Amino acid sequence: MTCLTLSRASVNQWRADAKRFASFTDCVELRIDLLRSMGNAAIISEVAAFARSLHKPTILTVRRVADGGAYDGPEADRLDLLNALVESVEPTYVDLESDLTEVSGAAVVEETAGRIGTRIIRSLHDLQGVPTDPCGALDSLASKTGEIPKLAVAPQGTRDLHRVFRAYSHARREFGGDFILLGMGRFGFPTRILAPALGALLTFTSVPGAEAAPGHIDPETMRTVYLSNRIGSATRIYGIIGNPVLHSRSPHYHNPRFAKDGIDAVYVPFPTDDVAEFFELAATLSVQGFSVTIPHKESVMRHLVSVDEGSEAAGACNTVIRNVDGSTRNGRAGGGFRGVNTDIPGFLAPLRELFGADGIAGKRATVIGAGGAARAVCYALVAAGVSVLVLNRTPARSARLAREIEKIVAAEHAEIRSGPLDASGFAAAADFRDIVVQTTGVGMAPNVEADPAEGLSFGGTEVVYDIIYTPEYTRFLRRAERSGCRVVTGAAMFARQAEEQYRLFLSVYER
Ligand code: NAP
């Protein structure tokens, strides 16, 4: 189930929020602690009337400050309020914390809940990390018959996240679908998407701008981007690793395509601070393949059974897929993975469209920048028969890049030279003007007015390509367009590399 946590300050706002997301939610959590500007009598009558109008399962929660909520009054008053609310609202579930058993008043709430048929969610919130033994923590939360254990933890990195994922199979075995297990914050984000597919009762969502807990997304995004109504225990898991990675547009590309093509798969962003541990996590979740972004494109390669020629040449790999032949990585369980660089075909595809499949060989190109992306671009161009002049702010770096590419690509008809990103470099570029490629991050949002090569003017006949994709049209590209040049955007490259990744993901998809 997808549960909408109502977290705004009035019941009128709750009504509007519940209505707005009605078609994307299966259940609603009433966060009474966030209604604190109202008196108790008004809360009880208004919430009861509102809950009756919902026609959906409800969770009643009065969360304390210590557990990440807003209730800071005396505990006895909170339990009185909870008891009165259970009586009048008759919620499907009431959230009671794990340390309440000794507190006087809790027994009264439990007795009322039992009489009405409200199920108790027995919760423990660890806002600092993940308990040493999450399975044991869940077991103790479930010590009373009929109660639903809820463990919400705060993974601080990939290792913690993996420990949380490992606890799902234990929970599924012990409690069937009657448990809640979630990771909060950035590193916990994948659990928000996958919890129901891994057997948990529900996942929580919030209204945008009023997130009730770190890592909540809104129910519409959960449904339309993360396919919450389609995924289940048979769903194949794909994803993207990086740090940061939650801003990535890749889930917005791959998930709708899975849905459109009737593929039972989901693509999840995994913030990752430990690549080796991610491979262990990938074995636990049977991850079929994943994209790789900054800062792991280089380091991921040492964990792979093999990489394609493009990854080898670029020294970076942006796509990892499971070996279909079942070979294992260093004898470890979970199978091995191989790497492919789809930035290279993704970069070339729009140029082949402009020049024709065979029209690109023999062209001459200037490449601005000598970083990781430039390396893939230079390799792609030279391997395709394009002669390249690479210009960089630090000329030693462009000289080294040129030497390395020359060594890898023994091209008969293409050469690679280097120079500084200044007037002398721009003068040399006069002889490499069919294509101009901008590969630095200069001009990327938020610094959209920056231009990495102010001194380079365009004649109007060049094809000018900027691989930055936010914004789609950089200042550099707009300048080229004004001069009459044909332009290619980083968005086009992104779409083509994603298309190629999608094709590779499908190649290892098993129904
Ligand atoms: P990188 O390895 O950090 O390379 C940075 C390059 O930018 C270096 O050559 C650096 O020159 C140069 N540079 C930095 N600041 C500069 C300045 N103020 N003036 C002139 N040059 C400057 O980065 P990367 O991984 O190559 O990524 C670069 C861009 O490519 C990013 O915007 C990324 O989003 C984009 N990208 C797009 C796609 C796509 O699908 N469209 C795919 C991959 C990457 P020095 O050597 O002098 O420091």
Coordinates of C-alpha atoms and ligand atoms in Angstrom, one line a residue:
M1 CA 0.0 0.0 0.0
T2 CA 1.0 3.6 -0.6
C3 CA 0.1 5.6 2.5
L4 CA -0.3 9.4 2.4
T5 CA 0.9 11.0 5.6
L6 CA -1.2 14.1 6.2
S7 CA 1.3 16.5 7.7
R8 CA -0.1 20.0 7.2
A9 CA -1.5 22.0 10.1
S10 CA -5.3 22.0 9.7
V11 CA -8.0 19.4 8.9
N12 CA -9.1 21.6 6.0
Q13 CA -5.7 21.3 4.4
W14 CA -5.8 17.5 5.1
R15 CA -9.1 17.3 3.3
A16 CA -7.6 19.1 0.2
D17 CA -4.4 17.0 0.3
A18 CA -6.3 13.7 0.6
K19 CA -8.6 14.7 -2.3
R20 CA -5.7 15.8 -4.5
F21 CA -3.9 12.5 -4.1
A22 CA -6.9 10.2 -3.7
S23 CA -6.3 8.2 -6.8
F24 CA -2.7 7.5 -5.9
T25 CA -3.1 6.4 -2.2
D26 CA -4.5 3.3 -0.6
C27 CA -4.3 4.5 3.0
V28 CA -3.9 7.7 5.0
E29 CA -1.9 8.5 8.1
L30 CA -3.4 11.1 10.4
R31 CA -0.5 12.9 12.1
I32 CA -2.4 14.5 15.0
D33 CA 0.8 15.9 16.5
L34 CA 1.0 18.3 13.6
L35 CA -2.4 19.8 14.4
R36 CA -1.2 21.3 17.6
S37 CA -2.6 24.7 17.1
M38 CA -6.1 23.2 17.5
G39 CA -7.6 22.3 20.9
N40 CA -8.2 18.6 21.7
A41 CA -12.0 18.8 21.5
A42 CA -11.8 20.3 18.0
I43 CA -9.2 17.8 17.0
I44 CA -11.3 14.8 18.1
S45 CA -14.5 16.0 16.4
E46 CA -13.0 17.3 13.2
V47 CA -10.7 14.3 12.7
A48 CA -13.4 11.8 13.4
A49 CA -15.7 13.5 10.8
F50 CA -12.8 13.7 8.3
A51 CA -11.8 10.1 8.8
R52 CA -15.3 8.9 8.2
S53 CA -15.4 10.7 4.8
L54 CA -12.2 9.1 3.6
H55 CA -13.4 5.5 2.9
K56 CA -9.8 4.3 3.2
P57 CA -7.8 2.6 5.9
T58 CA -6.4 5.1 8.4
I59 CA -3.4 5.1 10.7
L60 CA -3.7 7.3 13.8
T61 CA -0.4 8.7 15.0
V62 CA 0.6 11.3 17.7
R63 CA 4.3 11.3 17.2
R64 CA 6.6 12.6 19.9
V65 CA 9.5 15.0 19.3
A66 CA 12.0 12.3 20.3
D67 CA 10.7 10.1 17.4
G68 CA 10.8 12.9 14.8
G69 CA 7.3 14.2 15.5
A70 CA 6.0 17.5 17.0
Y71 CA 4.2 16.4 20.2
D72 CA 6.0 17.9 23.1
G73 CA 3.4 17.8 25.9
P74 CA 3.2 15.4 28.9
E75 CA 3.1 11.7 28.0
A76 CA -0.1 11.1 30.1
D77 CA -1.9 13.8 28.1
R78 CA -0.8 12.3 24.8
L79 CA -2.1 8.9 25.8
D80 CA -5.4 10.4 26.9
L81 CA -5.7 12.1 23.5
L82 CA -4.8 8.9 21.7
N83 CA -7.4 7.0 23.7
A84 CA -10.1 9.5 22.9
L85 CA -9.1 9.6 19.3
V86 CA -9.2 5.8 18.9
E87 CA -12.7 5.8 20.5
S88 CA -14.1 8.5 18.2
V89 CA -12.1 8.0 14.9
E90 CA -12.1 4.2 15.0
P91 CA -8.9 4.1 12.9
T92 CA -7.8 0.9 11.1
Y93 CA -4.4 1.2 12.8
V94 CA -3.0 3.1 15.7
D95 CA 0.7 3.8 16.1
L96 CA 2.1 3.1 19.6
E97 CA 5.7 3.3 20.3
S98 CA 7.8 0.3 21.6
D99 CA 8.7 1.9 24.9
L100 CA 5.0 2.5 25.9
T101 CA 4.5 -0.9 27.5
E102 CA 5.7 0.3 30.9
V103 CA 4.0 3.7 30.8
S104 CA 0.7 4.0 32.6
G105 CA -2.1 4.8 30.2
A106 CA -0.8 2.8 27.3
A107 CA -2.8 -0.2 28.5
V108 CA -6.0 1.8 28.3
V109 CA -5.3 2.7 24.6
E110 CA -4.4 -0.9 23.9
E111 CA -7.6 -2.1 25.5
T112 CA -9.7 0.5 23.5
A113 CA -8.0 -0.5 20.3
G114 CA -8.7 -4.2 21.0
R115 CA -12.4 -3.5 21.7
I116 CA -12.9 -1.4 18.5
G117 CA -10.9 -3.7 16.2
T118 CA -8.1 -1.2 15.6
R119 CA -4.8 -2.9 15.0
I120 CA -1.7 -1.7 16.8
I121 CA 1.4 -0.7 14.9
R122 CA 4.3 -1.1 17.4
S123 CA 6.9 1.4 16.3
L124 CA 10.6 2.1 16.9
H125 CA 12.3 5.1 15.3
D126 CA 16.1 5.2 15.2
L127 CA 16.9 8.7 13.9
Q128 CA 20.6 8.2 14.3
G129 CA 21.4 5.0 12.4
V130 CA 20.4 1.3 12.0
P131 CA 20.3 -0.9 15.1
T132 CA 23.0 -3.6 15.2
D133 CA 20.4 -6.3 14.7
P134 CA 17.4 -5.0 12.7
C135 CA 15.9 -8.5 12.6
G136 CA 16.1 -8.8 16.3
A137 CA 14.6 -5.3 16.7
L138 CA 11.7 -6.3 14.5
D139 CA 11.2 -9.5 16.5
S140 CA 11.0 -7.7 19.8
L141 CA 8.5 -5.2 18.3
A142 CA 6.3 -8.1 17.3
S143 CA 6.3 -9.7 20.7
K144 CA 2.5 -9.1 21.3
T145 CA 0.2 -11.2 19.2
G146 CA -1.6 -9.4 16.5
E147 CA 0.6 -6.3 16.5
I148 CA 2.4 -5.0 13.4
P149 CA 6.1 -4.2 14.0
K150 CA 7.3 -1.0 12.5
L151 CA 11.0 -0.2 12.3
A152 CA 12.1 3.2 10.9
V153 CA 15.8 3.7 10.8
A154 CA 18.3 6.1 9.4
P155 CA 21.0 4.4 7.2
Q156 CA 24.2 6.5 7.1
G157 CA 25.6 4.8 4.0
T158 CA 25.5 1.8 1.7
R159 CA 26.6 -0.6 4.4
D160 CA 23.7 0.4 6.6
L161 CA 21.3 0.3 3.7
H162 CA 22.3 -3.2 2.8
R163 CA 21.7 -4.3 6.5
V164 CA 18.2 -2.9 6.2
F165 CA 17.5 -4.7 2.9
R166 CA 18.8 -8.0 4.4
A167 CA 16.2 -7.7 7.1
Y168 CA 13.3 -7.7 4.7
S169 CA 13.5 -11.4 3.9
H170 CA 13.6 -12.2 7.7
A171 CA 10.6 -9.9 8.2
R172 CA 8.6 -11.5 5.3
R173 CA 9.3 -14.9 6.6
E174 CA 8.3 -14.1 10.2
F175 CA 5.4 -11.7 9.7
G176 CA 4.0 -12.3 6.2
G177 CA 2.9 -8.9 5.0
D178 CA 2.3 -7.5 8.5
F179 CA 5.4 -5.4 9.1
I180 CA 6.7 -2.0 8.2
L181 CA 10.4 -1.5 7.6
L182 CA 11.8 1.8 6.2
G183 CA 15.0 3.6 5.9
M184 CA 14.8 7.4 6.3
G185 CA 16.9 10.1 4.7
R186 CA 19.0 10.1 1.5
F187 CA 20.6 6.6 1.9
G188 CA 17.2 5.1 2.9
F189 CA 15.4 6.3 -0.2
P190 CA 15.5 3.0 -2.1
T191 CA 13.5 1.4 0.8
R192 CA 10.7 3.9 0.3
I193 CA 10.3 2.7 -3.3
L194 CA 10.9 -1.1 -2.7
A195 CA 9.3 -1.8 0.7
P196 CA 5.9 -3.0 -0.5
A197 CA 7.5 -5.1 -3.3
L198 CA 9.8 -6.7 -0.6
G199 CA 6.7 -7.7 1.4
A200 CA 6.1 -4.8 3.8
L201 CA 2.6 -3.6 4.5
L202 CA 3.1 -0.1 3.2
T203 CA 5.4 2.8 2.3
F204 CA 4.7 6.4 3.4
T205 CA 4.5 9.4 1.1
S206 CA 3.8 13.1 1.8
V207 CA 2.4 16.2 0.1
P208 CA 5.3 18.0 -1.8
G209 CA 6.7 20.8 0.4
A210 CA 5.2 19.3 3.6
E211 CA 7.3 16.1 3.9
A212 CA 6.5 14.4 7.1
A213 CA 9.8 12.5 7.3
P214 CA 13.2 12.7 5.5
G215 CA 13.0 10.9 2.1
H216 CA 9.3 11.1 1.6
I217 CA 8.1 11.6 -2.0
D218 CA 4.6 12.4 -3.1
P219 CA 2.1 9.7 -3.9
E220 CA 1.8 10.7 -7.6
T221 CA 5.6 10.5 -8.1
M222 CA 5.5 7.1 -6.3
R223 CA 2.8 5.9 -8.8
T224 CA 3.8 7.5 -12.0
V225 CA 7.6 7.5 -11.7
Y226 CA 8.2 4.5 -9.4
L227 CA 5.3 2.4 -10.6
S228 CA 3.9 1.7 -7.1
N229 CA 0.8 0.0 -8.4
R230 CA 2.7 -2.4 -10.7
I231 CA 5.7 -3.6 -8.6
G232 CA 5.6 -6.8 -6.5
S233 CA 7.8 -9.7 -5.4
A234 CA 8.5 -10.8 -9.0
T235 CA 9.6 -7.3 -10.1
R236 CA 13.1 -7.1 -11.5
I237 CA 15.2 -4.4 -9.9
Y238 CA 17.4 -2.0 -11.9
G239 CA 18.8 1.3 -10.7
I240 CA 21.5 4.0 -10.7
I241 CA 24.4 4.4 -8.2
G242 CA 26.1 7.8 -7.6
N243 CA 26.6 10.3 -4.8
P244 CA 24.5 12.4 -5.0
V245 CA 22.0 10.7 -7.2
L246 CA 18.5 11.6 -6.1
H247 CA 18.4 14.4 -8.6
S248 CA 19.0 12.0 -11.5
R249 CA 16.5 12.1 -14.5
S250 CA 17.2 8.5 -15.3
P251 CA 14.3 7.0 -13.3
H252 CA 12.0 9.3 -15.3
Y253 CA 13.3 7.7 -18.4
H254 CA 13.5 4.0 -17.6
N255 CA 10.4 3.5 -15.4
P256 CA 7.8 4.9 -17.8
R257 CA 9.5 2.8 -20.6
F258 CA 9.2 -0.4 -18.5
A259 CA 5.6 0.4 -17.9
K260 CA 4.9 1.2 -21.6
D261 CA 6.6 -2.0 -22.7
G262 CA 4.9 -4.3 -20.2
I263 CA 8.2 -5.1 -18.5
D264 CA 7.9 -6.0 -14.8
A265 CA 10.8 -4.0 -13.6
V266 CA 11.6 -0.9 -11.6
Y267 CA 14.6 1.5 -11.7
V268 CA 15.6 2.9 -8.4
P269 CA 18.2 5.6 -7.4
F270 CA 20.7 4.2 -4.9
P271 CA 22.8 6.9 -3.2
T272 CA 26.1 5.0 -2.8
D273 CA 29.1 5.8 -0.8
D274 CA 30.7 2.3 -1.0
V275 CA 30.7 0.6 -4.4
A276 CA 32.0 -2.8 -3.2
E277 CA 29.2 -2.9 -0.6
F278 CA 26.7 -2.0 -3.4
F279 CA 27.7 -5.1 -5.3
E280 CA 26.8 -7.1 -2.1
L281 CA 23.5 -5.3 -1.9
A282 CA 22.9 -5.9 -5.6
A283 CA 23.3 -9.7 -4.9
T284 CA 20.8 -9.5 -2.0
L285 CA 18.2 -7.7 -4.2
S286 CA 19.1 -9.6 -7.4
V287 CA 19.7 -6.3 -9.1
Q288 CA 19.8 -7.0 -12.9
G289 CA 21.7 -3.9 -14.0
F290 CA 22.4 -0.4 -13.1
S291 CA 23.6 3.0 -14.4
V292 CA 26.6 4.6 -12.8
T293 CA 27.2 8.2 -12.3
I294 CA 29.7 10.6 -10.6
P295 CA 31.8 9.8 -8.6
H296 CA 31.7 6.0 -9.4
K297 CA 32.2 5.7 -13.2
E298 CA 35.9 4.9 -12.8
S299 CA 36.0 3.0 -9.5
V300 CA 33.1 0.7 -10.5
M301 CA 35.3 -0.9 -13.2
R302 CA 37.5 -2.9 -10.8
H303 CA 34.5 -4.8 -9.5
L304 CA 33.5 -6.1 -13.0
V305 CA 34.2 -9.4 -14.6
S306 CA 34.7 -7.6 -17.9
V307 CA 34.2 -4.2 -19.6
D308 CA 33.6 -3.3 -23.2
E309 CA 36.2 -1.6 -25.4
G310 CA 34.6 1.8 -24.9
S311 CA 34.8 1.6 -21.1
E312 CA 38.4 0.5 -21.4
A313 CA 39.3 3.4 -23.6
A314 CA 37.3 6.0 -21.7
G315 CA 38.5 4.6 -18.4
A316 CA 34.9 4.9 -17.2
C317 CA 31.8 2.9 -17.4
N318 CA 28.3 4.1 -17.0
T319 CA 26.3 0.9 -17.4
V320 CA 26.6 -2.4 -15.5
I321 CA 24.6 -5.5 -16.3
R322 CA 24.5 -9.0 -14.9
N323 CA 26.4 -11.6 -16.8
V324 CA 23.8 -13.7 -18.7
D325 CA 26.1 -16.7 -18.8
G326 CA 25.9 -17.0 -15.0
S327 CA 29.6 -16.7 -14.4
T328 CA 30.5 -15.5 -10.9
R329 CA 32.6 -12.7 -9.7
N330 CA 35.6 -14.0 -7.8
G331 CA 33.6 -17.0 -6.8
R332 CA 31.1 -14.9 -4.9
A333 CA 27.4 -15.6 -4.9
G334 CA 25.1 -13.4 -6.9
G335 CA 26.7 -13.7 -10.2
G336 CA 29.1 -11.4 -12.0
F337 CA 28.5 -8.1 -13.7
R338 CA 30.0 -6.6 -16.8
G339 CA 30.4 -3.0 -17.8
V340 CA 29.5 -1.1 -20.9
N341 CA 30.0 2.6 -21.7
T342 CA 26.8 3.9 -23.4
D343 CA 28.0 7.5 -23.3
I344 CA 30.1 6.7 -26.4
P345 CA 27.3 5.5 -28.7
G346 CA 24.9 8.0 -27.0
F347 CA 27.3 10.8 -27.9
L348 CA 27.8 9.7 -31.5
A349 CA 24.1 8.9 -32.3
P350 CA 23.0 12.5 -32.8
L351 CA 26.1 13.2 -35.0
R352 CA 25.4 10.2 -37.2
E353 CA 21.9 11.5 -37.6
L354 CA 23.1 14.8 -38.8
F355 CA 26.0 13.6 -41.0
G356 CA 24.6 10.2 -42.0
A357 CA 25.9 6.9 -40.7
D358 CA 29.0 7.1 -42.9
G359 CA 29.2 10.9 -43.2
I360 CA 31.1 11.4 -40.0
A361 CA 34.5 9.8 -40.9
G362 CA 36.9 12.3 -42.2
K363 CA 35.4 15.3 -40.3
R364 CA 37.5 17.5 -38.1
A365 CA 36.4 18.5 -34.6
T366 CA 37.5 20.7 -31.7
V367 CA 36.8 19.4 -28.2
I368 CA 36.7 21.8 -25.3
G369 CA 37.7 20.2 -22.0
A370 CA 39.9 17.2 -21.0
G371 CA 38.0 15.6 -18.1
G372 CA 36.2 12.3 -17.8
A373 CA 33.5 13.1 -20.4
A374 CA 36.0 14.6 -22.8
R375 CA 37.9 11.3 -22.8
A376 CA 34.8 9.4 -23.9
V377 CA 34.0 12.0 -26.5
C378 CA 37.6 12.1 -27.9
Y379 CA 37.7 8.3 -28.1
A380 CA 34.3 8.2 -29.8
L381 CA 35.3 10.7 -32.4
V382 CA 38.7 9.4 -33.2
A383 CA 37.4 5.8 -33.3
A384 CA 34.7 7.0 -35.8
G385 CA 37.4 8.5 -38.0
V386 CA 37.1 12.2 -36.9
S387 CA 40.4 14.1 -36.4
V388 CA 40.3 16.0 -33.1
L389 CA 41.9 19.0 -31.5
V390 CA 41.4 19.0 -27.7
L391 CA 41.7 22.3 -25.9
N392 CA 41.8 22.6 -22.1
R393 CA 42.4 25.2 -19.4
T394 CA 45.2 23.1 -18.1
P395 CA 47.1 22.3 -21.3
A396 CA 49.1 19.4 -19.7
R397 CA 45.9 17.5 -19.2
S398 CA 44.7 17.9 -22.9
A399 CA 48.2 16.9 -24.0
R400 CA 48.1 13.8 -21.9
L401 CA 44.5 12.9 -23.1
A402 CA 45.6 13.3 -26.7
R403 CA 48.6 11.0 -26.1
E404 CA 46.5 8.4 -24.4
I405 CA 43.7 8.3 -27.1
E406 CA 46.3 8.1 -29.8
K407 CA 47.7 5.0 -28.1
I408 CA 44.3 3.3 -27.8
V409 CA 43.0 4.2 -31.2
A410 CA 45.5 3.4 -33.9
A411 CA 43.4 5.3 -36.4
E412 CA 44.8 5.4 -40.0
H413 CA 42.7 8.3 -41.1
A414 CA 42.2 10.4 -37.9
E415 CA 44.7 12.3 -35.8
I416 CA 44.4 13.8 -32.3
R417 CA 46.2 17.0 -31.2
S418 CA 46.0 19.2 -28.2
G419 CA 46.3 22.8 -27.1
P420 CA 45.4 25.4 -24.5
L421 CA 42.0 26.9 -24.1
D422 CA 43.1 30.4 -25.1
A423 CA 43.6 32.6 -28.2
S424 CA 46.4 30.3 -29.6
G425 CA 44.2 27.2 -29.1
F426 CA 41.2 29.0 -30.8
A427 CA 43.5 29.9 -33.7
A428 CA 44.5 26.3 -34.1
A429 CA 40.8 25.3 -34.0
A430 CA 40.3 27.1 -37.3
D431 CA 41.5 23.8 -38.9
F432 CA 39.2 21.6 -36.8
R433 CA 35.8 23.3 -37.4
D434 CA 33.3 20.8 -38.8
I435 CA 32.2 19.9 -35.2
V436 CA 32.8 21.8 -31.9
V437 CA 32.1 19.8 -28.7
Q438 CA 31.9 21.5 -25.3
T439 CA 32.5 18.9 -22.5
T440 CA 33.3 21.0 -19.4
G441 CA 30.7 21.6 -16.7
V442 CA 30.9 25.4 -17.4
G443 CA 27.5 26.8 -18.1
M444 CA 25.7 24.1 -16.2
A445 CA 22.9 25.2 -13.9
P446 CA 23.0 27.2 -11.7
N447 CA 25.8 29.1 -13.4
V448 CA 23.9 29.3 -16.7
E449 CA 25.5 32.6 -17.8
A450 CA 29.0 31.1 -17.9
D451 CA 30.7 30.4 -21.2
P452 CA 33.9 28.2 -21.2
A453 CA 35.2 29.6 -24.5
E454 CA 34.1 33.3 -24.9
G455 CA 37.0 33.8 -27.3
L456 CA 35.9 31.1 -29.7
S457 CA 33.7 32.6 -32.4
F458 CA 31.6 30.6 -34.8
G459 CA 31.4 30.9 -38.6
G460 CA 28.0 29.4 -38.9
T461 CA 29.0 26.2 -40.8
E462 CA 30.0 24.2 -37.7
V463 CA 27.9 21.6 -35.9
V464 CA 28.1 22.7 -32.2
Y465 CA 27.5 20.2 -29.5
D466 CA 27.3 20.9 -25.7
I467 CA 27.1 17.8 -23.6
I468 CA 25.6 19.7 -20.6
Y469 CA 22.0 18.8 -20.3
T470 CA 20.8 21.2 -17.6
P471 CA 20.0 23.7 -19.0
E472 CA 19.2 22.1 -22.4
Y473 CA 20.4 25.2 -24.2
T474 CA 23.6 26.6 -22.6
R475 CA 24.9 30.1 -23.3
F476 CA 27.6 28.5 -25.5
L477 CA 25.0 26.7 -27.6
R478 CA 22.7 29.7 -27.9
R479 CA 25.7 31.8 -29.1
A480 CA 26.4 29.1 -31.7
E481 CA 22.8 29.0 -32.8
R482 CA 22.7 32.8 -33.2
S483 CA 25.7 32.5 -35.5
G484 CA 23.8 30.1 -37.7
C485 CA 25.3 26.8 -36.6
R486 CA 23.4 23.6 -36.3
V487 CA 23.4 22.6 -32.6
V488 CA 23.2 19.3 -30.6
T489 CA 22.2 19.4 -27.0
G490 CA 23.4 17.3 -24.0
A491 CA 19.7 16.2 -23.6
A492 CA 20.0 14.5 -27.0
M493 CA 23.1 12.7 -25.9
F494 CA 21.5 11.8 -22.5
A495 CA 18.4 10.4 -24.3
R496 CA 20.5 8.3 -26.7
Q497 CA 22.8 6.9 -24.0
A498 CA 19.7 6.1 -21.9
E499 CA 18.1 4.3 -24.8
E500 CA 21.2 2.2 -25.3
Q501 CA 21.2 1.4 -21.5
Y502 CA 17.5 0.4 -21.7
R503 CA 18.3 -2.0 -24.5
L504 CA 21.1 -3.5 -22.4
F505 CA 18.8 -3.8 -19.4
L506 CA 16.3 -5.7 -21.5
S507 CA 19.0 -8.0 -22.7
V508 CA 19.4 -9.4 -19.2
Y509 CA 15.7 -9.2 -18.2
E510 CA 14.3 -12.6 -17.3
R511 CA 10.5 -12.9 -17.0
Ligands
NAP1 P1 35.4 16.6 -15.1 O1 36.1 15.3 -15.3 O2 35.4 17.3 -13.8 O3 36.0 17.6 -16.2 C1 36.0 19.0 -16.1 C2 36.6 19.7 -17.3 O4 36.1 21.0 -17.2 C3 38.1 19.7 -17.2 O5 38.7 19.7 -18.5 C4 38.3 21.1 -16.6 O6 39.6 21.7 -17.0 C5 37.2 21.9 -17.3 N1 36.9 23.1 -16.5 C6 36.4 23.2 -15.3 N2 36.2 24.4 -14.9 C7 36.6 25.2 -16.0 C8 36.6 26.6 -16.2 N3 36.1 27.5 -15.3 N4 37.0 27.0 -17.4 C9 37.4 26.1 -18.4 N5 37.4 24.8 -18.2 C10 37.0 24.3 -17.0 O7 33.8 16.5 -15.5 P2 33.1 15.5 -16.5 O8 32.8 14.2 -15.8 O9 34.0 15.4 -17.7 O10 31.7 16.1 -16.8 C11 31.7 17.3 -17.6 C12 30.2 17.6 -18.0 O11 29.7 16.6 -18.9 C13 29.2 17.7 -16.9 O12 28.5 18.9 -17.1 C14 28.3 16.5 -17.1 O13 27.0 16.7 -16.7 C15 28.4 16.3 -18.6 N6 28.0 15.0 -19.1 C16 26.9 14.9 -19.9 C17 26.5 13.6 -20.3 C18 25.3 13.5 -21.2 O14 24.7 12.4 -21.3 N7 24.8 14.6 -21.8 C19 27.2 12.5 -20.0 C20 28.4 12.6 -19.2 C21 28.7 13.9 -18.7 P3 40.9 21.6 -16.1 O15 41.5 20.3 -16.5 O16 41.7 22.7 -16.4 O17 40.5 21.5 -14.6

